[in-house]
Amino acid sequence: MKSPICDMLGIEFPLLAFSHCRDVVAAVSRAGGFGVLGATGHSPESVHQELKWIDEHVDGKPYGLDVLIPENMATAGEKDVTYNSLRSRVPPQHSAYARDLLASVGVELADQTVRDDAPQPFDPDRAMKVLEAAFDHPIKLIANALGVPPPAMIAMGKAHGVPVAALVGAKEHAIRQVNAGVDILVVQGTEAGGHCGEVSTMVLVPEVLAAIRNIRNVPVLAAGGIMNGRQMAACMAMGAAGVWTGSVWLATVESETTEIFREKMIEASSRDAVRSRGRTGKPARQLRSAWTEAWDRAPASPGPLPMPLQTLISEPALRTVDRAAAAGNVKARDMVTYFVGQGVGLIDSVRSSGQVVQSFKEEFIEAVQHLDSLLEE
């Protein structure tokens, strides 16, 4: 295809697939798209292992890496913050509330032992070390979410000749990113899973394109609720150079999600993907569950803590819930949740990642042919 994204990344089809699962990343790239590994939870050592595996299974096709370096969180600017040092900042009532929630579905939250040198969640210094390690591998893109990438990240990309992408959820954010020197904008509407803003993809993409037109020519990837090739064609008709997708890969056989969560995705409607602070402390779209309802709506809720403190409560609790649900605890199943966008309402089955890529291609062609037919005399 004739797209600046295809030229920049060396791909045939401008479909980018964000996933925490290396199997999805490799499968999408092999099929002609571009897999992007979410590396937020990795260390330099573990990212080496993941990327080595991808190198061995991607058949020489290009892939990228995504990190999360927030500009604004409760510990911004502090040095030497560790996971354990943050624990003292978690109010007792929040910890007790989480324990009581799990107890209400017959699950005991065990005390978690963490190494003294374990970094805080979303630690920016560790993210930069992960990026440094990643450049020992032939990555072709680095991306950041929740703010302008630090200057060192942009410089790292330029030094290696690798484009730097950044996610934005508002026109103002896009202007800042372009002025900072990013190479690709991922313009993500509120339909998206995970951290997202309040403006829809259909409105945000043309708004950003108009805002940056007179600043610098930066390719835009549309994101948010995009689950098929027809939607991809619509976004490119608006001026996007390609699309960035995430939720659609959660319903694949290769994904990192649990079988129970995949079942819940198929059962869900688009209204079941809610923006909640109950997992990370920032508004993040995820599947509605007893956990999100308890933090967002219950009168007894103490309210979510700011990022990264809420993560210290939610992640151990939700991992415990997943294990209990997998073991047959029906009540725990009601509490199972994960990041997913409003496109969840379009999921009706579990397929392989390769099948999803092929469907995108076929549906994209059908949509373009349909548009062409409207101009025929």
Coordinates of C-alpha atoms in Angstrom, one line a residue:
M1 CA 0.0 0.0 0.0
K2 CA 1.0 3.6 -0.6
S3 CA 1.3 4.9 2.9
P4 CA 4.0 6.8 4.7
I5 CA 3.7 4.3 7.6
C6 CA 4.5 1.5 5.2
D7 CA 7.5 3.4 4.0
M8 CA 8.7 4.3 7.5
L9 CA 8.3 0.8 8.9
G10 CA 9.0 -1.4 5.9
I11 CA 5.6 -3.1 6.0
E12 CA 3.0 -4.0 3.3
F13 CA -0.2 -3.1 5.3
P14 CA -0.4 -0.2 7.8
L15 CA -2.0 -2.3 10.6
L16 CA -0.2 -1.9 13.9
A17 CA -1.0 -4.3 16.7
F18 CA -0.2 -3.5 20.3
S19 CA 0.0 -6.5 22.5
H20 CA 1.7 -7.6 25.7
C21 CA 2.0 -11.1 24.1
R22 CA 5.1 -11.9 22.0
D23 CA 3.1 -14.5 20.1
V24 CA 0.6 -11.9 18.9
V25 CA 3.5 -9.5 17.9
A26 CA 5.3 -12.2 15.8
A27 CA 2.1 -13.5 14.2
V28 CA 0.9 -10.1 13.1
S29 CA 4.3 -9.1 11.7
R30 CA 4.6 -12.4 9.8
A31 CA 1.1 -11.8 8.3
G32 CA 2.1 -8.4 6.9
G33 CA 1.1 -6.0 9.7
F34 CA 3.4 -4.6 12.4
G35 CA 3.4 -6.1 15.9
V36 CA 4.3 -3.8 18.9
L37 CA 5.2 -5.4 22.2
G38 CA 3.9 -3.7 25.3
A39 CA 6.9 -3.6 27.6
T40 CA 5.6 -1.7 30.6
G41 CA 5.9 -4.7 32.9
H42 CA 9.4 -5.8 31.7
S43 CA 12.9 -5.4 33.1
P44 CA 15.9 -5.1 30.7
E45 CA 16.6 -8.8 31.3
S46 CA 13.0 -10.0 30.6
V47 CA 12.7 -7.8 27.5
H48 CA 15.9 -9.4 26.1
Q49 CA 14.2 -12.8 26.5
E50 CA 11.0 -11.7 24.8
L51 CA 12.7 -9.9 21.9
K52 CA 15.1 -12.8 21.3
W53 CA 12.1 -15.1 21.0
I54 CA 10.4 -12.6 18.6
D55 CA 13.6 -12.4 16.5
E56 CA 13.5 -16.2 16.2
H57 CA 9.8 -16.4 15.2
V58 CA 9.1 -13.3 13.2
D59 CA 10.7 -14.5 9.9
G60 CA 12.8 -11.3 9.6
K61 CA 9.7 -9.1 9.5
P62 CA 9.8 -5.7 11.4
Y63 CA 8.2 -5.1 14.8
G64 CA 8.3 -2.5 17.6
L65 CA 8.2 -1.8 21.3
D66 CA 5.9 0.3 23.5
V67 CA 6.7 1.7 26.9
L68 CA 4.7 3.8 29.4
I69 CA 6.5 6.8 30.8
P70 CA 3.9 9.1 32.4
E71 CA 4.5 12.8 32.5
N72 CA 2.3 13.2 35.5
M73 CA 2.0 10.8 38.5
A74 CA 2.2 11.1 42.2
T75 CA 5.9 10.3 42.4
A76 CA 7.0 12.6 39.5
G77 CA 10.4 14.1 40.1
E78 CA 11.2 11.8 43.0
K79 CA 14.4 9.8 43.0
D80 CA 15.0 6.2 44.1
V81 CA 11.3 5.3 44.6
T82 CA 10.8 1.6 45.1
Y83 CA 7.8 -0.6 45.2
N84 CA 8.2 -1.2 48.9
S85 CA 8.9 2.4 49.7
L86 CA 5.5 3.3 48.2
R87 CA 3.6 0.8 50.3
S88 CA 3.8 3.1 53.3
R89 CA 1.9 5.7 51.3
V90 CA -1.1 3.5 50.8
P91 CA -3.8 4.4 53.3
P92 CA -4.9 1.5 55.5
Q93 CA -8.5 2.0 54.5
H94 CA -7.7 1.4 50.8
S95 CA -5.8 -1.8 51.6
A96 CA -8.7 -3.0 53.9
Y97 CA -11.3 -2.2 51.2
A98 CA -9.5 -4.3 48.6
R99 CA -9.2 -7.2 51.1
D100 CA -12.9 -7.0 52.0
L101 CA -13.9 -6.9 48.3
L102 CA -12.0 -10.2 47.7
A103 CA -13.3 -11.7 50.9
S104 CA -16.9 -11.0 49.7
V105 CA -16.4 -13.4 46.8
G106 CA -14.6 -16.0 48.9
V107 CA -11.0 -15.0 48.0
E108 CA -8.2 -14.4 50.5
L109 CA -5.6 -11.7 49.5
A110 CA -2.3 -13.0 50.6
D111 CA 0.5 -10.7 51.6
Q112 CA 2.9 -10.0 48.7
T113 CA 6.7 -10.3 49.1
V114 CA 8.6 -7.9 46.8
R115 CA 12.4 -7.5 46.5
D116 CA 13.7 -4.4 48.2
D117 CA 15.2 -3.2 44.9
A118 CA 12.0 -3.7 42.9
P119 CA 11.1 -0.4 41.1
Q120 CA 7.8 1.4 41.5
P121 CA 5.1 0.7 38.9
F122 CA 5.6 2.7 35.7
D123 CA 9.1 3.7 36.8
P124 CA 10.6 6.0 34.1
D125 CA 14.2 5.1 34.8
R126 CA 13.5 1.4 34.3
A127 CA 11.6 2.2 31.1
M128 CA 14.6 3.9 29.7
K129 CA 16.8 1.0 30.6
V130 CA 14.3 -1.4 28.9
L131 CA 14.6 0.8 25.8
E132 CA 18.4 0.6 25.9
A133 CA 18.2 -3.2 26.1
A134 CA 15.7 -3.3 23.3
F135 CA 18.1 -1.7 20.9
D136 CA 20.2 -4.8 21.1
H137 CA 17.5 -6.2 18.8
P138 CA 16.3 -5.0 15.4
I139 CA 13.3 -3.0 16.6
K140 CA 11.8 -0.6 14.0
L141 CA 9.6 1.6 16.2
I142 CA 9.5 2.8 19.8
A143 CA 6.3 4.3 21.3
N144 CA 5.3 6.0 24.5
A145 CA 2.0 6.7 26.2
L146 CA 0.7 9.1 28.8
G147 CA 2.7 12.2 27.8
V148 CA 5.5 13.5 25.7
P149 CA 8.4 11.1 25.5
P150 CA 11.4 12.3 27.5
P151 CA 14.1 14.0 25.3
A152 CA 16.4 11.1 25.9
M153 CA 13.9 8.7 24.3
I154 CA 13.5 10.9 21.3
A155 CA 17.3 11.2 21.0
M156 CA 17.7 7.4 21.4
G157 CA 15.3 6.9 18.5
K158 CA 17.1 9.3 16.2
A159 CA 20.5 7.9 17.1
H160 CA 19.3 4.4 16.0
G161 CA 17.3 5.6 13.0
V162 CA 14.1 4.3 14.6
P163 CA 10.9 6.3 14.5
V164 CA 9.4 7.5 17.8
A165 CA 5.6 7.3 18.2
A166 CA 3.5 8.9 20.9
L167 CA -0.1 8.4 21.9
V168 CA -2.4 11.4 22.2
G169 CA -6.0 11.8 23.2
A170 CA -6.5 15.5 22.5
K171 CA -5.6 18.1 19.9
E172 CA -3.5 20.1 22.4
H173 CA -1.4 16.9 23.2
A174 CA -0.8 16.4 19.5
I175 CA 0.6 19.9 19.1
R176 CA 3.0 19.4 22.0
Q177 CA 4.2 16.0 20.7
V178 CA 4.9 17.4 17.2
N179 CA 6.8 20.3 18.6
A180 CA 8.8 17.9 20.8
G181 CA 10.0 16.0 17.7
V182 CA 8.0 12.8 17.6
D183 CA 7.9 11.0 14.2
I184 CA 4.4 9.4 14.4
L185 CA 1.2 10.3 16.3
V186 CA -1.1 7.6 17.5
V187 CA -4.4 9.5 17.8
Q188 CA -6.4 7.6 20.2
G189 CA -10.1 8.2 20.8
T190 CA -12.1 7.5 23.9
E191 CA -13.3 4.2 22.5
A192 CA -9.9 2.7 23.1
G193 CA -8.9 0.2 25.8
G194 CA -6.5 1.3 28.5
H195 CA -5.7 5.0 29.3
C196 CA -7.8 7.2 27.0
G197 CA -9.3 10.7 26.8
E198 CA -12.9 11.8 26.3
V199 CA -13.1 12.6 22.5
S200 CA -14.2 10.0 20.0
T201 CA -11.9 8.7 17.3
M202 CA -14.2 10.0 14.5
V203 CA -13.8 13.5 15.8
L204 CA -10.2 13.4 17.1
V205 CA -8.4 12.2 14.0
P206 CA -9.5 15.1 11.7
E207 CA -9.2 17.6 14.5
V208 CA -5.5 16.6 15.1
L209 CA -4.8 16.5 11.4
A210 CA -6.0 20.1 11.0
A211 CA -4.1 21.2 14.1
I212 CA -0.7 19.9 13.0
R213 CA -1.0 20.7 9.3
N214 CA 0.9 24.0 9.5
I215 CA 3.4 22.8 12.0
R216 CA 5.1 19.7 10.6
N217 CA 4.1 16.7 8.4
V218 CA 3.7 13.9 10.9
P219 CA 1.9 10.7 9.9
V220 CA -1.1 9.9 12.0
L221 CA -2.2 6.4 13.1
A222 CA -5.9 6.3 14.1
A223 CA -6.7 4.3 17.3
G224 CA -9.7 3.6 19.5
G225 CA -12.4 1.0 18.8
I226 CA -10.9 -0.2 15.5
M227 CA -11.7 -3.9 15.2
N228 CA -12.0 -4.6 11.4
G229 CA -10.9 -3.5 8.0
R230 CA -14.0 -1.4 7.3
Q231 CA -13.2 0.8 10.2
M232 CA -9.6 1.0 9.1
A233 CA -10.7 2.2 5.6
A234 CA -12.9 4.8 7.3
C235 CA -10.0 6.1 9.3
M236 CA -7.7 6.3 6.3
A237 CA -10.5 8.1 4.4
M238 CA -10.3 10.8 7.1
G239 CA -6.6 11.2 6.4
A240 CA -4.9 8.7 8.8
A241 CA -1.9 6.9 7.4
G242 CA -2.8 3.6 9.1
V243 CA -4.3 2.3 12.3
W244 CA -3.1 1.3 15.8
T245 CA -5.1 -1.5 17.3
G246 CA -5.1 -3.3 20.7
S247 CA -8.4 -4.8 21.9
V248 CA -9.0 -6.9 18.9
W249 CA -5.9 -9.0 19.7
L250 CA -7.1 -9.8 23.2
A251 CA -9.7 -12.2 21.6
T252 CA -7.0 -14.3 19.8
V253 CA -5.8 -17.7 20.7
E254 CA -2.3 -16.3 21.2
S255 CA -3.2 -13.5 23.6
E256 CA -2.1 -13.2 27.2
T257 CA -5.7 -12.9 28.4
T258 CA -7.3 -15.7 30.5
E259 CA -9.9 -18.0 29.0
I260 CA -12.5 -16.6 31.4
F261 CA -11.7 -13.0 30.2
R262 CA -12.1 -14.1 26.6
E263 CA -15.4 -15.6 27.4
K264 CA -16.5 -12.4 29.1
M265 CA -15.4 -10.4 26.1
I266 CA -17.7 -12.4 23.8
E267 CA -20.6 -11.9 26.2
A268 CA -20.0 -8.2 26.6
S269 CA -21.6 -5.2 24.8
S270 CA -19.8 -2.0 23.9
R271 CA -21.4 -0.4 27.0
D272 CA -19.5 -2.9 29.2
A273 CA -16.2 -1.1 28.4
V274 CA -16.0 1.6 31.1
R275 CA -13.5 4.3 32.0
S276 CA -12.4 3.6 35.5
R277 CA -9.6 4.8 37.8
G278 CA -9.9 1.6 39.8
R279 CA -6.9 -0.2 38.3
T280 CA -4.2 2.4 37.7
G281 CA -5.4 5.6 39.3
K282 CA -5.9 7.3 35.9
P283 CA -9.0 6.9 33.7
A284 CA -8.5 3.6 31.8
R285 CA -11.1 1.8 29.8
Q286 CA -11.6 -1.8 30.9
L287 CA -14.3 -4.4 31.1
R288 CA -17.0 -3.5 33.7
S289 CA -16.8 -5.9 36.6
A290 CA -17.6 -6.2 40.3
W291 CA -14.1 -4.6 40.9
T292 CA -14.7 -1.5 38.7
E293 CA -18.2 -1.1 40.2
A294 CA -16.9 -1.3 43.7
W295 CA -14.3 1.4 43.2
D296 CA -16.4 3.7 41.0
R297 CA -19.9 3.5 42.4
A298 CA -20.1 1.8 45.8
P299 CA -20.9 4.3 48.6
A300 CA -18.3 2.6 50.8
S301 CA -15.5 3.1 48.3
P302 CA -12.6 5.2 49.6
G303 CA -11.9 6.3 46.0
P304 CA -9.0 5.3 43.8
L305 CA -5.5 6.5 44.7
P306 CA -3.4 8.5 42.2
M307 CA -1.0 6.6 39.9
P308 CA 1.1 4.7 40.7
L309 CA -0.4 4.0 44.2
Q310 CA -3.6 2.4 43.0
T311 CA -1.6 -0.2 41.1
L312 CA -0.1 -1.5 44.4
I313 CA -3.7 -2.3 45.4
S314 CA -5.3 -3.5 42.2
E315 CA -2.7 -5.7 40.5
P316 CA -2.1 -8.2 43.4
A317 CA -5.8 -8.3 44.0
L318 CA -6.8 -8.9 40.4
R319 CA -4.1 -11.5 39.8
T320 CA -5.5 -13.4 42.8
V321 CA -9.0 -13.0 41.4
D322 CA -7.9 -14.5 38.1
R323 CA -6.5 -17.5 39.8
A324 CA -9.6 -18.0 41.9
A325 CA -11.9 -17.7 38.9
A326 CA -9.8 -20.2 36.9
A327 CA -10.1 -22.6 39.8
G328 CA -13.8 -22.5 39.6
N329 CA -14.9 -19.7 41.9
V330 CA -18.0 -18.4 40.2
K331 CA -18.3 -15.3 42.3
A332 CA -14.6 -14.4 41.6
R333 CA -15.5 -14.6 37.8
D334 CA -17.7 -11.5 38.3
M335 CA -14.7 -9.6 39.4
V336 CA -12.5 -10.5 36.5
T337 CA -11.6 -7.5 34.4
Y338 CA -8.9 -6.3 32.0
F339 CA -8.2 -3.3 29.7
V340 CA -10.5 -3.4 26.7
G341 CA -12.1 -0.8 24.4
Q342 CA -15.7 -0.3 23.3
G343 CA -15.0 -2.4 20.2
V344 CA -15.5 -5.4 22.6
G345 CA -19.1 -5.3 21.4
L346 CA -17.9 -6.4 17.9
I347 CA -16.1 -9.5 19.2
D348 CA -18.1 -12.7 18.7
S349 CA -15.4 -15.4 18.6
V350 CA -11.8 -16.2 19.3
R351 CA -9.5 -16.4 16.2
S352 CA -5.8 -16.6 15.5
S353 CA -3.9 -13.4 15.0
G354 CA -3.1 -14.4 11.4
Q355 CA -6.8 -14.8 10.7
V356 CA -7.5 -11.3 12.1
V357 CA -4.9 -9.7 9.9
Q358 CA -6.3 -11.5 6.8
S359 CA -9.8 -10.4 7.7
F360 CA -8.6 -6.8 8.1
K361 CA -7.0 -6.9 4.6
E362 CA -10.1 -8.4 2.9
E363 CA -12.6 -6.0 4.7
F364 CA -10.4 -3.0 3.9
I365 CA -10.4 -3.9 0.2
E366 CA -14.2 -4.4 0.2
A367 CA -14.7 -1.1 1.9
V368 CA -12.5 0.8 -0.6
Q369 CA -14.2 -1.0 -3.6
H370 CA -17.5 0.1 -2.1
L371 CA -16.4 3.7 -2.0
D372 CA -15.1 3.5 -5.5
S373 CA -18.4 2.2 -6.7
L374 CA -20.1 5.3 -5.4
L375 CA -18.2 7.4 -7.9
E376 CA -19.0 5.2 -10.9
E377 CA -21.1 6.8 -13.6

